[in-house]
PDB file of C-alpha atoms in Angstrom:
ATOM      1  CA  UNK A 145     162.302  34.353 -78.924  1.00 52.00           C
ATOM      2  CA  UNK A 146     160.237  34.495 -82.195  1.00 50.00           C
ATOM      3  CA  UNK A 147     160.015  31.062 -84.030  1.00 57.00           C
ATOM      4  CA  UNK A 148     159.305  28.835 -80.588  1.00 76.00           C
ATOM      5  CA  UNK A 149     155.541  28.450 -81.100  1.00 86.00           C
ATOM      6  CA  UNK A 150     153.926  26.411 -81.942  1.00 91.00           C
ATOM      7  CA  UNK A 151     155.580  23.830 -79.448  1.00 95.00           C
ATOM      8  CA  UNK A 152     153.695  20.252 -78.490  1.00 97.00           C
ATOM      9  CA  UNK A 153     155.541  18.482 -75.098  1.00 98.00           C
ATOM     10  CA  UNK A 154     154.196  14.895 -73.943  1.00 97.00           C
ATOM     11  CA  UNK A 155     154.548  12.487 -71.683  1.00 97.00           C
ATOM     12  CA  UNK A 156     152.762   9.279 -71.556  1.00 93.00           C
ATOM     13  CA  UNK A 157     148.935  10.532 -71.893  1.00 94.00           C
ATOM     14  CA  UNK A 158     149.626  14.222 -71.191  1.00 98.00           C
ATOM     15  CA  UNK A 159     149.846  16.395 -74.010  1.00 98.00           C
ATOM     16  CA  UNK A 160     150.711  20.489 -74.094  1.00 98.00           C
ATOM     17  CA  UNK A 161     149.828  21.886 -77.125  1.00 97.00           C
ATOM     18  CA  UNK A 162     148.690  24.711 -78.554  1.00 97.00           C
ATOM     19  CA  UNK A 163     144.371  25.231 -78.716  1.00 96.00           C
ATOM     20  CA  UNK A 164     143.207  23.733 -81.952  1.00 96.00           C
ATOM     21  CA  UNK A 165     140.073  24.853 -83.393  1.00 96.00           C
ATOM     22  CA  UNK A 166     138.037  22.241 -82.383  1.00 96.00           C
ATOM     23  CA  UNK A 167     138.433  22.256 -78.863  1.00 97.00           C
ATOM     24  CA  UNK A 168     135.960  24.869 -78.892  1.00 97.00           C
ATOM     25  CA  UNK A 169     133.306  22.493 -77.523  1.00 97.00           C
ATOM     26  CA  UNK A 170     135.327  20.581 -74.930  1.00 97.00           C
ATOM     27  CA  UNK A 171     136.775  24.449 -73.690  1.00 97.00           C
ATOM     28  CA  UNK A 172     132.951  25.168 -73.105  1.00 96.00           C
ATOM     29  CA  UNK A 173     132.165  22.271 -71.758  1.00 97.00           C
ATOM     30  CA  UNK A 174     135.052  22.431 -68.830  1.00 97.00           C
ATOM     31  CA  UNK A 175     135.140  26.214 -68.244  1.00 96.00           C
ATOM     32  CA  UNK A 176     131.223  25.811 -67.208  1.00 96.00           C
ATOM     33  CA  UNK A 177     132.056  22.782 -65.597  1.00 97.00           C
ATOM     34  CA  UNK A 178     134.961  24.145 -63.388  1.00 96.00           C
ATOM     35  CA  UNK A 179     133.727  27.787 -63.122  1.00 93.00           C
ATOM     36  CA  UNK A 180     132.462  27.519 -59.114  1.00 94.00           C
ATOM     37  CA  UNK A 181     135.646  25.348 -58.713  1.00 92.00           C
ATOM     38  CA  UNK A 182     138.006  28.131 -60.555  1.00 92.00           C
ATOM     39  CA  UNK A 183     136.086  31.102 -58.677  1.00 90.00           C
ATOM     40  CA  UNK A 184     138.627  31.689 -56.323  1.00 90.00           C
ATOM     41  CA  UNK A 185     141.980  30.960 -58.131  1.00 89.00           C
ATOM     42  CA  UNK A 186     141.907  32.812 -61.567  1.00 87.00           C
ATOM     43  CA  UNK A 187     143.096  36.181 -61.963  1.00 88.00           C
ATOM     44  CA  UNK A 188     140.426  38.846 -62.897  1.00 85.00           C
ATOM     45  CA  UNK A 189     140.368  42.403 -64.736  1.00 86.00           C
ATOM     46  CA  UNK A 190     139.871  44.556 -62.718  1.00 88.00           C
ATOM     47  CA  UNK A 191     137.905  46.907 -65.019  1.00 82.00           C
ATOM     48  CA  UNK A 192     134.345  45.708 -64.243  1.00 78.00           C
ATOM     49  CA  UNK A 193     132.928  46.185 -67.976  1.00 77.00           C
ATOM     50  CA  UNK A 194     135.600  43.326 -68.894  1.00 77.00           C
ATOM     51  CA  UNK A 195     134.434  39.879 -69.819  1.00 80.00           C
ATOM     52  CA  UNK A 196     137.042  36.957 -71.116  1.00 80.00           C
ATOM     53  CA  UNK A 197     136.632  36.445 -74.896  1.00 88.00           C
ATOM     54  CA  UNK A 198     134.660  33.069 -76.303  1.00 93.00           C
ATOM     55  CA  UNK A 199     136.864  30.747 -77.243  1.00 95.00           C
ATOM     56  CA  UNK A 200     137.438  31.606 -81.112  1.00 95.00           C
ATOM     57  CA  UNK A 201     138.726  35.080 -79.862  1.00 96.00           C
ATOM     58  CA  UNK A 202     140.636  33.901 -76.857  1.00 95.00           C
ATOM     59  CA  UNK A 203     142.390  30.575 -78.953  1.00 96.00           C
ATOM     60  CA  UNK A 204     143.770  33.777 -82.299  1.00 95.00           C
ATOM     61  CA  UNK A 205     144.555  36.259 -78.865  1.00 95.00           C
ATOM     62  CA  UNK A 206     146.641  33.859 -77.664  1.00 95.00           C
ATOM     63  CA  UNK A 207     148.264  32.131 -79.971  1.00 93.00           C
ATOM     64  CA  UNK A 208     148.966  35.506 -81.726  1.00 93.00           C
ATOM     65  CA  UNK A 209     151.260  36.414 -78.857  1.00 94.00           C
ATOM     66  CA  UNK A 210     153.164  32.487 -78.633  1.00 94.00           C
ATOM     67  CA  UNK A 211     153.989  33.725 -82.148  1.00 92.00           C
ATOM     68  CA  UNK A 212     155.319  37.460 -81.117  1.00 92.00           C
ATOM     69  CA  UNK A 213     157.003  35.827 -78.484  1.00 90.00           C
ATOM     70  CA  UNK A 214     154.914  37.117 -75.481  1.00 93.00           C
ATOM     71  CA  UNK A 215     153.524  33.488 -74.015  1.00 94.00           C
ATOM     72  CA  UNK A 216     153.666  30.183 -74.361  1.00 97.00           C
ATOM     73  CA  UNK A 217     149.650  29.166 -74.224  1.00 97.00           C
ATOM     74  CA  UNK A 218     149.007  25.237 -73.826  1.00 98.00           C
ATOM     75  CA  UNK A 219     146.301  23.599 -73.859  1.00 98.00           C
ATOM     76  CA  UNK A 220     146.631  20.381 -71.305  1.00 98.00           C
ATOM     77  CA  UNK A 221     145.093  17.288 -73.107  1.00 98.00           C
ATOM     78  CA  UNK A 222     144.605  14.167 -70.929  1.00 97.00           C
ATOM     79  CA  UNK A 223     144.209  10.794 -72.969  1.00 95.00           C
ATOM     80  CA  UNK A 224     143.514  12.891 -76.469  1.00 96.00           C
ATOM     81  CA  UNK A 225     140.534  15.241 -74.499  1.00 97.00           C
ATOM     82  CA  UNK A 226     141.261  19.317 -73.277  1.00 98.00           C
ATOM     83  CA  UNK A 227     141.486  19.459 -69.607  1.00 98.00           C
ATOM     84  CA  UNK A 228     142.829  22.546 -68.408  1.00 98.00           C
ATOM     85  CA  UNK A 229     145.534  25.341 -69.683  1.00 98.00           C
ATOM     86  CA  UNK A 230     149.113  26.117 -68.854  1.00 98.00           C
ATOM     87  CA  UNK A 231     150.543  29.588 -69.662  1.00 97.00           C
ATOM     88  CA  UNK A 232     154.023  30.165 -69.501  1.00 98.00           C
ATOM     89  CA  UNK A 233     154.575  34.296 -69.662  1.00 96.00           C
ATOM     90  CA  UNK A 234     156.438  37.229 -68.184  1.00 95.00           C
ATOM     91  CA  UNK A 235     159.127  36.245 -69.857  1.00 96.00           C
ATOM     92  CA  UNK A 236     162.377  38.796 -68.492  1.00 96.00           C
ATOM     93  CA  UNK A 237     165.728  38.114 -70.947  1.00 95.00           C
ATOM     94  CA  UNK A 238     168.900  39.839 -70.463  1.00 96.00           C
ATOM     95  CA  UNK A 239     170.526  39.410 -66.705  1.00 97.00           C
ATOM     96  CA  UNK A 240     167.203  37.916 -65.803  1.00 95.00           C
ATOM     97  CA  UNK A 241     166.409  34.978 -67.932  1.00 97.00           C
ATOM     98  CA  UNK A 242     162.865  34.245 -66.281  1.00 98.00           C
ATOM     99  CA  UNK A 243     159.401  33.555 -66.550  1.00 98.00           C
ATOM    100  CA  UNK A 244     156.130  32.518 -64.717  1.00 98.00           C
ATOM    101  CA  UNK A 245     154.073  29.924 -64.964  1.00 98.00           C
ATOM    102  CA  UNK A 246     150.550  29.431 -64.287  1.00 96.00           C
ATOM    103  CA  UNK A 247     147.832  26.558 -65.115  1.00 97.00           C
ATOM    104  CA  UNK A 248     143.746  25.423 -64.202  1.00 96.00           C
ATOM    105  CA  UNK A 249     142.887  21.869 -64.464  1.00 97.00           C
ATOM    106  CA  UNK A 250     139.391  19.947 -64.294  1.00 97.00           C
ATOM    107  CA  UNK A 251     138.548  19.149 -61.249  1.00 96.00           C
ATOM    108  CA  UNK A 252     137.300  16.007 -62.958  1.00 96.00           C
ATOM    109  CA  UNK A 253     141.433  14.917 -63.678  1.00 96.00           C
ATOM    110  CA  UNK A 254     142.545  16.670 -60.687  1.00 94.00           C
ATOM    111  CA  UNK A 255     144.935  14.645 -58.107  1.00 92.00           C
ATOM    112  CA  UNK A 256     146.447  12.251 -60.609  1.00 94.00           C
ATOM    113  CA  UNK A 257     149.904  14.368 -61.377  1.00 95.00           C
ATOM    114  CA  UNK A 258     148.868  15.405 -64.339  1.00 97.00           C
ATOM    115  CA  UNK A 259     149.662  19.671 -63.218  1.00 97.00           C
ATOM    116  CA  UNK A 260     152.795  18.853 -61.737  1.00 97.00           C
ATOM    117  CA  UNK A 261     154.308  16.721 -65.087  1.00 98.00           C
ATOM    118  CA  UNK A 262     152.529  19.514 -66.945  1.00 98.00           C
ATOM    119  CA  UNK A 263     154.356  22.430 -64.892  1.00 98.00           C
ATOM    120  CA  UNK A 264     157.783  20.058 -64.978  1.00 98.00           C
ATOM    121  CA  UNK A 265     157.593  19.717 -69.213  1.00 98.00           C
ATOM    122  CA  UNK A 266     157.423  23.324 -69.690  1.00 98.00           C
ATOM    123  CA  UNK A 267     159.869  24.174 -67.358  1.00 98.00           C
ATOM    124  CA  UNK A 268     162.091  21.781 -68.964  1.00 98.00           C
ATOM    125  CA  UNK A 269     161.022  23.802 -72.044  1.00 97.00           C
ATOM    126  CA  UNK A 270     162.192  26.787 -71.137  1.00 97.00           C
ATOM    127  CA  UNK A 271     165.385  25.793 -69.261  1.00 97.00           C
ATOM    128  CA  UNK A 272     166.821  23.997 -71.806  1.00 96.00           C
ATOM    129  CA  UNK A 273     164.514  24.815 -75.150  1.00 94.00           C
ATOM    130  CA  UNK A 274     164.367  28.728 -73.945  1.00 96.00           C
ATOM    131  CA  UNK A 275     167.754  28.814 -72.396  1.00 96.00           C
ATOM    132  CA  UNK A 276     166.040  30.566 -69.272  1.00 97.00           C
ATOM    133  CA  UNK A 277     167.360  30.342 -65.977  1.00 98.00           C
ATOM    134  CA  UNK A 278     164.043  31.141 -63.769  1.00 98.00           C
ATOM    135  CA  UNK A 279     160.979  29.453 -63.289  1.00 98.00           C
ATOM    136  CA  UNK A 280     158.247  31.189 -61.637  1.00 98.00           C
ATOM    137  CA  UNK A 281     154.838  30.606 -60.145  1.00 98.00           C
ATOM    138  CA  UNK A 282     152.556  32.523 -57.639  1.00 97.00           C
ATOM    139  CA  UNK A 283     149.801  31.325 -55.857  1.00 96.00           C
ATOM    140  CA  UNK A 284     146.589  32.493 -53.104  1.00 95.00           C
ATOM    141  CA  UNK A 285     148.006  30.889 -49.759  1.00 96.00           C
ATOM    142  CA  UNK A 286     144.885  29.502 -49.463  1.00 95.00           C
ATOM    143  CA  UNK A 287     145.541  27.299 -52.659  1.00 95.00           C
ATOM    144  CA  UNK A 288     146.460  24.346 -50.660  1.00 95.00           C
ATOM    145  CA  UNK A 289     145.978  22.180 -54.522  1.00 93.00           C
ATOM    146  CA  UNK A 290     148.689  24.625 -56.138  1.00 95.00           C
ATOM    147  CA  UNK A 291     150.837  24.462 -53.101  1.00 96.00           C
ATOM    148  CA  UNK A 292     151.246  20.936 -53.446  1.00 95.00           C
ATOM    149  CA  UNK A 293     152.170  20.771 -56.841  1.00 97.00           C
ATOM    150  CA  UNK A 294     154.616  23.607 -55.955  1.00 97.00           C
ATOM    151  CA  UNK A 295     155.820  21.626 -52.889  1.00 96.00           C
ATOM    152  CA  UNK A 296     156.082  18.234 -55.274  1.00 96.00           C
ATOM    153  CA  UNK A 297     158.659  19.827 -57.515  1.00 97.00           C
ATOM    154  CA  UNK A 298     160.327  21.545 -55.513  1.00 97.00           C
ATOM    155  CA  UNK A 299     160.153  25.046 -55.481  1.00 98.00           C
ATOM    156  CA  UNK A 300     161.249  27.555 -53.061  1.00 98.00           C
ATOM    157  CA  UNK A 301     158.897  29.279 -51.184  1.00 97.00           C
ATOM    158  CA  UNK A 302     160.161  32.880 -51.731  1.00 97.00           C
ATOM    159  CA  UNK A 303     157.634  34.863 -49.622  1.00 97.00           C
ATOM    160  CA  UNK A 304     154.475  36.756 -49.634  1.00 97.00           C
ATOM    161  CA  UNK A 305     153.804  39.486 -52.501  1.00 95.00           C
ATOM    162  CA  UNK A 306     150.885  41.477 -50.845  1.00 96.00           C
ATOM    163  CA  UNK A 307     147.743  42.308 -53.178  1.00 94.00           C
ATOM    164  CA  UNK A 308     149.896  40.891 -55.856  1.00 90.00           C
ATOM    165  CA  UNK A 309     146.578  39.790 -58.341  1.00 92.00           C
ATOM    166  CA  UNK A 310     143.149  40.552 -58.945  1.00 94.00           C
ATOM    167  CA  UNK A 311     141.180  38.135 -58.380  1.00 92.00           C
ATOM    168  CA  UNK A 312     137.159  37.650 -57.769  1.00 87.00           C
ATOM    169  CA  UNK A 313     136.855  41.117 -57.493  1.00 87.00           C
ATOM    170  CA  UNK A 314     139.456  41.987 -55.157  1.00 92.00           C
ATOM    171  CA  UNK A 315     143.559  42.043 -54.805  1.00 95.00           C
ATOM    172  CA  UNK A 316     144.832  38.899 -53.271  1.00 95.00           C
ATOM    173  CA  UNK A 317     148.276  38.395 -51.232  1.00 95.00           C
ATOM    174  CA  UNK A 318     149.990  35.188 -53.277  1.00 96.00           C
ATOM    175  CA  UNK A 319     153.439  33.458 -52.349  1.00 97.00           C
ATOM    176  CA  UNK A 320     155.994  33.126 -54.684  1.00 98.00           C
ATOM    177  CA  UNK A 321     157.255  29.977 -55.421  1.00 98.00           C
ATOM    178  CA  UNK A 322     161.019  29.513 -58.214  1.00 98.00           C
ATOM    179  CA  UNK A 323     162.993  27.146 -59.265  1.00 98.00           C
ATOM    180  CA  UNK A 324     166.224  27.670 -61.374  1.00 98.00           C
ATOM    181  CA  UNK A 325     168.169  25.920 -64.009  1.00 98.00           C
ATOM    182  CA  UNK A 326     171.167  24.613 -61.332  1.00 97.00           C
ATOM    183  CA  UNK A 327     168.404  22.978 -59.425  1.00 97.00           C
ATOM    184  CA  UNK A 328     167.334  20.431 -61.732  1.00 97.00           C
ATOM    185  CA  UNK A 329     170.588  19.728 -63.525  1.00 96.00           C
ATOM    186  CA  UNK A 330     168.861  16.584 -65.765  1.00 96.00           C
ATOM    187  CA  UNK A 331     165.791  18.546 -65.469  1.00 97.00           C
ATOM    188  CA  UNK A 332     162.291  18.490 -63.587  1.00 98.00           C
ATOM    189  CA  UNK A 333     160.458  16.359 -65.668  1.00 98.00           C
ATOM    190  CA  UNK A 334     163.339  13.468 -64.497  1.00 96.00           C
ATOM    191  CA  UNK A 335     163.415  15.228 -61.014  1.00 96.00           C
ATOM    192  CA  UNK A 336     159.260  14.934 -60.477  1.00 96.00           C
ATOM    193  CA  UNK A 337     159.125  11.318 -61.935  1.00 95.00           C
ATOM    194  CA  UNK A 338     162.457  10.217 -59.322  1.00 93.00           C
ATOM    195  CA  UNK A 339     160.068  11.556 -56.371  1.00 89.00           C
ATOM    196  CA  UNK A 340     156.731  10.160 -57.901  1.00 87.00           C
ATOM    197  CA  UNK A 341     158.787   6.848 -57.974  1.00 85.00           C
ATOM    198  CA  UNK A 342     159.769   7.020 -54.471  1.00 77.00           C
ATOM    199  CA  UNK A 343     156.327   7.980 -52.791  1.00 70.00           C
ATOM    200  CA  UNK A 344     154.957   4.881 -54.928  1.00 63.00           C
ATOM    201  CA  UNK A 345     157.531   2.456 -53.242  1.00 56.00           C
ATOM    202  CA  UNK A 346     157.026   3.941 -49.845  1.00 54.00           C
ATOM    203  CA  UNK A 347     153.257   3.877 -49.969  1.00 43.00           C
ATOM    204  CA  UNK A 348     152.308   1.176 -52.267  1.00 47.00           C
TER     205      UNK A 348
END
């Protein structure tokens, strides 16, 4: 898998890319924004003395593991500013062919698609970029945000995974949600926008 990164997807004003130096600012500027917000989603080490990197760190961390192969780390821009992440990782080759997904967004941009088209160009990316047949993605059950993009998109509910993540200080159940290759034969992306289209007409 060496040589995929660095990757850019797009669609209309949503952008995945990887973090550029200067979104250092507008990274700061959301995480602090969005931290109450993000409290009781985000997975957390469990080792207590462990605190996430500034930004400089975190951006070379990550995008030294796109290049080993290890993740795929966007950055979601909306209309040319940062917005939120998407991390594609876990990635299983061999008889498996999988990997999971998983993605904050400001509150601020939340409710306008943006996380499912996000979630639906870098599955695309991996189904038929990747040549992976899994896609992935676990969320709290309390998540009811996440569980609609999951339910937009169609995944398949797959079950509870008790104490899968640590999270705010303690091990949280999460249901797994997957989608495979066969399901989206022209892909998500096409699959999401077909539904989007549809629950315009029907709604105005």
């Amino acid at each position: 898998m060496s040589g995929f990164w660095p990757v850019v997807l797009s669609e209309g004003g949503l952008v995945l890319r990887p973090l550029r130096r200067q979104d250092a600012k507008e990274y700061v500027e959301v995480r602090r924004h969005n931290a109450e917000w993000l409290l009781p989603w985000e997975a957390t080490n469990p080792d207590p003395g462990y605190s996430l990197p500034a930004f400089p760190t975190l951006r070379r961390l990550l995008n030294g593991q796109a290049r080993q192969g290890l993740l795929l780390p966007f950055a979601i821009e909306v209309d040319g500013r940062f917005r939120g992440q998407l991390t594609v990782s876990s990635f299983q080759w061999g008889s498996l062919m999988s990997a999971t997904a998983g993605y904050w967004i400001d509150e601020r941009v939340a409710g306008r698609g943006i996380v499912p088209t996000a979630v639906a160009l870098a599955t695309d990316y991996c189904f038929s970029g990747l040549g992976l047949h899994r896609m992935e993605i676990n969320i709290r059950p309390e998540n009811a945000a996440s569980l609609r993009v999951v339910e937009k998109l169609g995944f398949r509910d797959e079950g509870i995974r008790e104490r899968y993540m640590h999270i705010d200080g303690k091990w949280c159940d999460h249901r797994t949600f997957a989608l495979v290759a066969e399901d989206v034969p022209f892909g998500l992306l096409d699959a999401w926008q077909r539904t989007r289209n549809r629950s315009e007409r029907d709604f105005g």
